Short mmCIF file of C-alpha atoms and ligand atoms in Angstrom, two decimals:
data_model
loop_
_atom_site.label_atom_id
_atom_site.label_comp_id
_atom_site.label_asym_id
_atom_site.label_seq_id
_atom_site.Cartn_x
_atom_site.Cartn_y
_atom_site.Cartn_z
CA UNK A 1 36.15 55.94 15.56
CA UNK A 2 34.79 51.85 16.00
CA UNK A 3 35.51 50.50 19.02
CA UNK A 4 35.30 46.96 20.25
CA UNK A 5 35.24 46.33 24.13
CA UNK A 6 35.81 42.88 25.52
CA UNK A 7 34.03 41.31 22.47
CA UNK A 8 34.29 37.61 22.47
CA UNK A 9 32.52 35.20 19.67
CA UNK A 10 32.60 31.24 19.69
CA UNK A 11 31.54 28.42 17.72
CA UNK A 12 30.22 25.44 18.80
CA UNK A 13 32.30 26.21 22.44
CA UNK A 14 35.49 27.22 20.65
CA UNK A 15 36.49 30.86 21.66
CA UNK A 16 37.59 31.92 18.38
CA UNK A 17 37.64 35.46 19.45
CA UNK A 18 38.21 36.33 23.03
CA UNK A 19 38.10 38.98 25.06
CA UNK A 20 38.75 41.37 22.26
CA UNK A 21 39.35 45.19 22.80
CA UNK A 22 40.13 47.23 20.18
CA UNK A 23 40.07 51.35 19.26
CA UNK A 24 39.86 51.79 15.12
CA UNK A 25 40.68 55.55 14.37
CA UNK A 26 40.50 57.55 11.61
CA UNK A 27 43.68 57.45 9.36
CA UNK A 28 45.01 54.24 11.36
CA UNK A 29 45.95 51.32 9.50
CA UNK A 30 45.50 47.85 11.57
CA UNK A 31 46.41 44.31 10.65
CA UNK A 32 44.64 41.38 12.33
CA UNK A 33 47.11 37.73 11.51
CA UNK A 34 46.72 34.10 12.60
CA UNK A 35 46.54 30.60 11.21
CA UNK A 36 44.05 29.63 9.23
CA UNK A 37 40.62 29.19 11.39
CA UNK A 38 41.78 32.15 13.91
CA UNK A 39 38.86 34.10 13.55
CA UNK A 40 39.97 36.62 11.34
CA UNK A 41 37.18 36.95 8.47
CA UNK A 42 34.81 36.82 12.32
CA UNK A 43 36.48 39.63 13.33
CA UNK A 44 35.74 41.23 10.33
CA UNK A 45 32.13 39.81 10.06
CA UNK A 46 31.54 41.32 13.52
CA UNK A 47 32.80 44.31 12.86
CA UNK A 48 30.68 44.85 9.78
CA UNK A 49 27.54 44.11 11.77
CA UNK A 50 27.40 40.35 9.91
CA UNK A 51 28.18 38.42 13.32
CA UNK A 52 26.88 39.33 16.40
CA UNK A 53 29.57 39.12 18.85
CA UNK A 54 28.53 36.52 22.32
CA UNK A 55 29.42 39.13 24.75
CA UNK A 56 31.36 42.53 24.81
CA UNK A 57 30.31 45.60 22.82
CA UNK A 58 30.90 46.88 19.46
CA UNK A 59 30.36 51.05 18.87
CA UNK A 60 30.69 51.70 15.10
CA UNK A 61 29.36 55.46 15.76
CA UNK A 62 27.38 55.20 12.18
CA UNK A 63 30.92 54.31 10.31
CA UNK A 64 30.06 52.60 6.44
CA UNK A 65 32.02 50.50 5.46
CA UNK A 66 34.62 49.50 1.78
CA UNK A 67 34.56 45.61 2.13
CA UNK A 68 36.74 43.10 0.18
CA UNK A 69 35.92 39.55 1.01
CA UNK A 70 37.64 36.77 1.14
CA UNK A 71 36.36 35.51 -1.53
CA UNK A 72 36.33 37.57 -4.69
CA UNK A 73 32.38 37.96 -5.50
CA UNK A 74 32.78 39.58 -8.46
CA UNK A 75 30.07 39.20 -10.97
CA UNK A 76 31.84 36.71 -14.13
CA UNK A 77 30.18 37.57 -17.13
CA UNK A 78 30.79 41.19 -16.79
CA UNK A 79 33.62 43.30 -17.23
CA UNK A 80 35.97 45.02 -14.43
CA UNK A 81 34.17 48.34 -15.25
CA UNK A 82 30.23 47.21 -14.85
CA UNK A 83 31.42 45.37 -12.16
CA UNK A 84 32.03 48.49 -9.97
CA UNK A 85 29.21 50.29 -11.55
CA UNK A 86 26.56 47.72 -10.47
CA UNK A 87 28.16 46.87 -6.77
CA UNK A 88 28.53 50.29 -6.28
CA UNK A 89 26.14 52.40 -8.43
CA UNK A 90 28.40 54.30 -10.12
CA UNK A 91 25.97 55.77 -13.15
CA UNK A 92 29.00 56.32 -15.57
CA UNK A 93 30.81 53.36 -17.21
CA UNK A 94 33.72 55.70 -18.21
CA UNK A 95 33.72 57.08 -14.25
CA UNK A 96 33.96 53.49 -13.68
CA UNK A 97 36.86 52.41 -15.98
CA UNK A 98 39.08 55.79 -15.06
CA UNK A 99 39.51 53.36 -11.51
CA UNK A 100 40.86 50.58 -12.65
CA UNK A 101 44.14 51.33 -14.70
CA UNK A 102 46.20 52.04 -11.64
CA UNK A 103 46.25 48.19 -10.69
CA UNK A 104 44.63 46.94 -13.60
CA UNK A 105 46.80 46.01 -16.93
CA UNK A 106 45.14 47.64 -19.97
CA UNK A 107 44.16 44.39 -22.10
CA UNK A 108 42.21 42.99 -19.05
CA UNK A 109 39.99 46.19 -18.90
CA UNK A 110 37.21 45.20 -21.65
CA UNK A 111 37.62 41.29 -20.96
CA UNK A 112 34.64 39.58 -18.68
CA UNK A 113 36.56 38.92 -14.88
CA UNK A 114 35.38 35.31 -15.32
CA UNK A 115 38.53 35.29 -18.02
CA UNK A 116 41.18 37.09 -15.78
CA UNK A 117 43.79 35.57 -14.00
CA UNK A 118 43.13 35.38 -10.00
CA UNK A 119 45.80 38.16 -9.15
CA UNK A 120 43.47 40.59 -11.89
CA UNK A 121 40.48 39.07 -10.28
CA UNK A 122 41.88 40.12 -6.68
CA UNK A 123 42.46 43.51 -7.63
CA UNK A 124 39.13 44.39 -9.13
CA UNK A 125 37.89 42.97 -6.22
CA UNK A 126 39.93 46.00 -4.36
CA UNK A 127 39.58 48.41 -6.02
CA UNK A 128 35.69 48.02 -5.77
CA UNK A 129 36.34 47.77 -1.67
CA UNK A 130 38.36 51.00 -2.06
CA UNK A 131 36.89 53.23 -4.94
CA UNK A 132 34.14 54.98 -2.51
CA UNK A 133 34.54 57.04 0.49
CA UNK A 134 33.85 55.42 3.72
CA UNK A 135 34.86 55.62 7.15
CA UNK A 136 36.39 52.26 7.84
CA UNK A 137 38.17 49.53 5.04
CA UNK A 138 37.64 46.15 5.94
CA UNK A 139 40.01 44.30 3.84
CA UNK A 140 40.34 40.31 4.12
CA UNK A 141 43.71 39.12 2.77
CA UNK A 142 43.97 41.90 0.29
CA UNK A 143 47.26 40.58 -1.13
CA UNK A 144 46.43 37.04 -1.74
CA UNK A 145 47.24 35.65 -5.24
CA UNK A 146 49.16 38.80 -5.59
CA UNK A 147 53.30 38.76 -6.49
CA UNK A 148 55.41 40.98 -4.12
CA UNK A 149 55.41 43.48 -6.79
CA UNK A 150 51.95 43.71 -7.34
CA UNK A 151 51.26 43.38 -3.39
CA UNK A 152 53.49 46.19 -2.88
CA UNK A 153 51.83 48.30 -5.21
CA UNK A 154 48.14 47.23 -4.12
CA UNK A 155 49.13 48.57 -0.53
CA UNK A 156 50.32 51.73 -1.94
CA UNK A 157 47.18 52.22 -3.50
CA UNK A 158 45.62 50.81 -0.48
CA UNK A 159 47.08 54.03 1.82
CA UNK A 160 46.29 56.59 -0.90
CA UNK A 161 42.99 55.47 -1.32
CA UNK A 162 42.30 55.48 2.47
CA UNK A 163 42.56 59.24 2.24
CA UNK A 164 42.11 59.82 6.51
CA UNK A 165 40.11 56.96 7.37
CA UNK A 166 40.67 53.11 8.98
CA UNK A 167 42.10 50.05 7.45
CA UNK A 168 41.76 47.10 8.87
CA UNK A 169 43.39 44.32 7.00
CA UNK A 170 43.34 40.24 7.64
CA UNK A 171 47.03 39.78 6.10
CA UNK A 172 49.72 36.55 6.92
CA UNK A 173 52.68 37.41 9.37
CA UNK A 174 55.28 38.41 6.65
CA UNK A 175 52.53 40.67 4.83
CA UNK A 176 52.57 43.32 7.78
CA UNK A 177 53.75 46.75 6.92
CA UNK A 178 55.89 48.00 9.37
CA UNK A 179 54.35 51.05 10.38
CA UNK A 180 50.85 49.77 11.41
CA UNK A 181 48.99 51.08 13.98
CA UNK A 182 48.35 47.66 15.77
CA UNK A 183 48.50 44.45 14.76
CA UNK A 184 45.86 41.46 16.34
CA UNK A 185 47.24 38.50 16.52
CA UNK A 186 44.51 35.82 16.92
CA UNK A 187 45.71 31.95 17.88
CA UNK A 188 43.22 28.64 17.71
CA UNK A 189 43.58 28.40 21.77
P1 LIG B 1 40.12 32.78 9.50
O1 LIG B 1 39.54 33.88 8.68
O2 LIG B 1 41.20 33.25 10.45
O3 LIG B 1 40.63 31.64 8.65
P2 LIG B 1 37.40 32.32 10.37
O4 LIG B 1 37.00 33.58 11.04
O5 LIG B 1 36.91 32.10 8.99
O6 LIG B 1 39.00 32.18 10.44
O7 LIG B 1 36.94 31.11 11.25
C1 LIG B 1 37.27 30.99 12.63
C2 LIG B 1 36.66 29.74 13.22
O8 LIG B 1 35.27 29.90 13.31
C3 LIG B 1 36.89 28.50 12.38
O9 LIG B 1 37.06 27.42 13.25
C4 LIG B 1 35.60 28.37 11.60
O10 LIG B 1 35.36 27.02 11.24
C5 LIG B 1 34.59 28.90 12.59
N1 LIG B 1 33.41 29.50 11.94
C6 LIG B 1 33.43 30.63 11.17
N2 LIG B 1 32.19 30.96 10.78
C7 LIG B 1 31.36 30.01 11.31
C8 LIG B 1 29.95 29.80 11.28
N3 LIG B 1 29.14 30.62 10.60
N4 LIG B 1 29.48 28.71 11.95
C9 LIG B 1 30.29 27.89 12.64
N5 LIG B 1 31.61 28.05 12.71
C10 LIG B 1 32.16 29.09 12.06
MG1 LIG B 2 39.45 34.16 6.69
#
């Protein structure tokens, strides 16, 4: 269980964050939403022990952590496969490749990401967050670049994958599953 009490991060006098209480349990899934500047990725960030939040307290009880960032970070020249062997350490390439198939269309398996579409790119990207057990998924905008079709079946995969622990995702309004645990709903005020 991660638990945030009263946590409140600003920048530059802007509370981006405030006031923040929050109970992450195992098996829960959680959405945070907002515009664009909110503090979402922060939220995440702190969470993750990246940011260190201004006041409040944030009890992560030893939980590790399957991260997918914003931003892609996948390594270009290599293929989907190496690219969760070397993030993660996975000693078998074929271990490796078994992963991807699920979201990940057969001719784009042997290809270097650097020549995938973003949408491939994105969920490579996930599957790396999601292929190893850990306590808590942080997952920031999981779905973007995705169609509905391949959204809905990333979030699928997403709950499977999960297997007992928390998910929390930074997703737009009309991404929201309906059955989440709690949504966060962070505003620029
Ligand atoms: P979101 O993910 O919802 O788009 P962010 O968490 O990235 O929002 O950013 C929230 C606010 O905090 C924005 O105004 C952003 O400019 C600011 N911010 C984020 N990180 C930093 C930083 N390292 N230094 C200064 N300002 C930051
Ligand atoms: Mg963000």
């Amino acid at each position: 269980m991660i638990e945030l009490r009263s946590v409140t991060k600003t920048y530059g006098g802007a509370a981006c964050i405030h006031k923040l209480s929050l109970t992450l349990e195992p098996g829960g899934l959680y959405c945070v939403t907002g515009p664009s500047g909110s503090g979402k990725t922060t939220l995440l960030r702190l969470i993750m022990g990246l940011e260190k939040p201004d006041s409040g307290e944030i009890i992560t009880n030893g939980a590790d952590f399957g991260v997918m960032f914003q931003e892609d970070r996948l390594l270009e020249g290599f293929d989907a496969a190496d690219n969760l062997r070397l993030a993660l350490g996975i000693k078998s390439r074929p271990a490796a490749r078994r992963e991807l198939p699920e979201l990940l269309e057969e001719d784009a398996l042997d290809k270097p990401v650097g020549k995938l579409s973003g949408g491939q790119r994105r969920r490579i990207a996930l599957v790396r967050a999601m292929v190893l057990r850990r306590s808590c998924y942080l997952l920031d905008e999981p779905f973007a670049g995705l169609d509905a079709e391949s959204a809905a079946r990333a979030l699928e995969y997403i709950r499977r994958m999960a297997r007992g622990s928390a998910v929390l995702m930074a997703l737009h309004e009309k991404d929201i599953p309906a059955d989440v645990r709690r949504v966060i709903r962070l505003n620029n005020q």
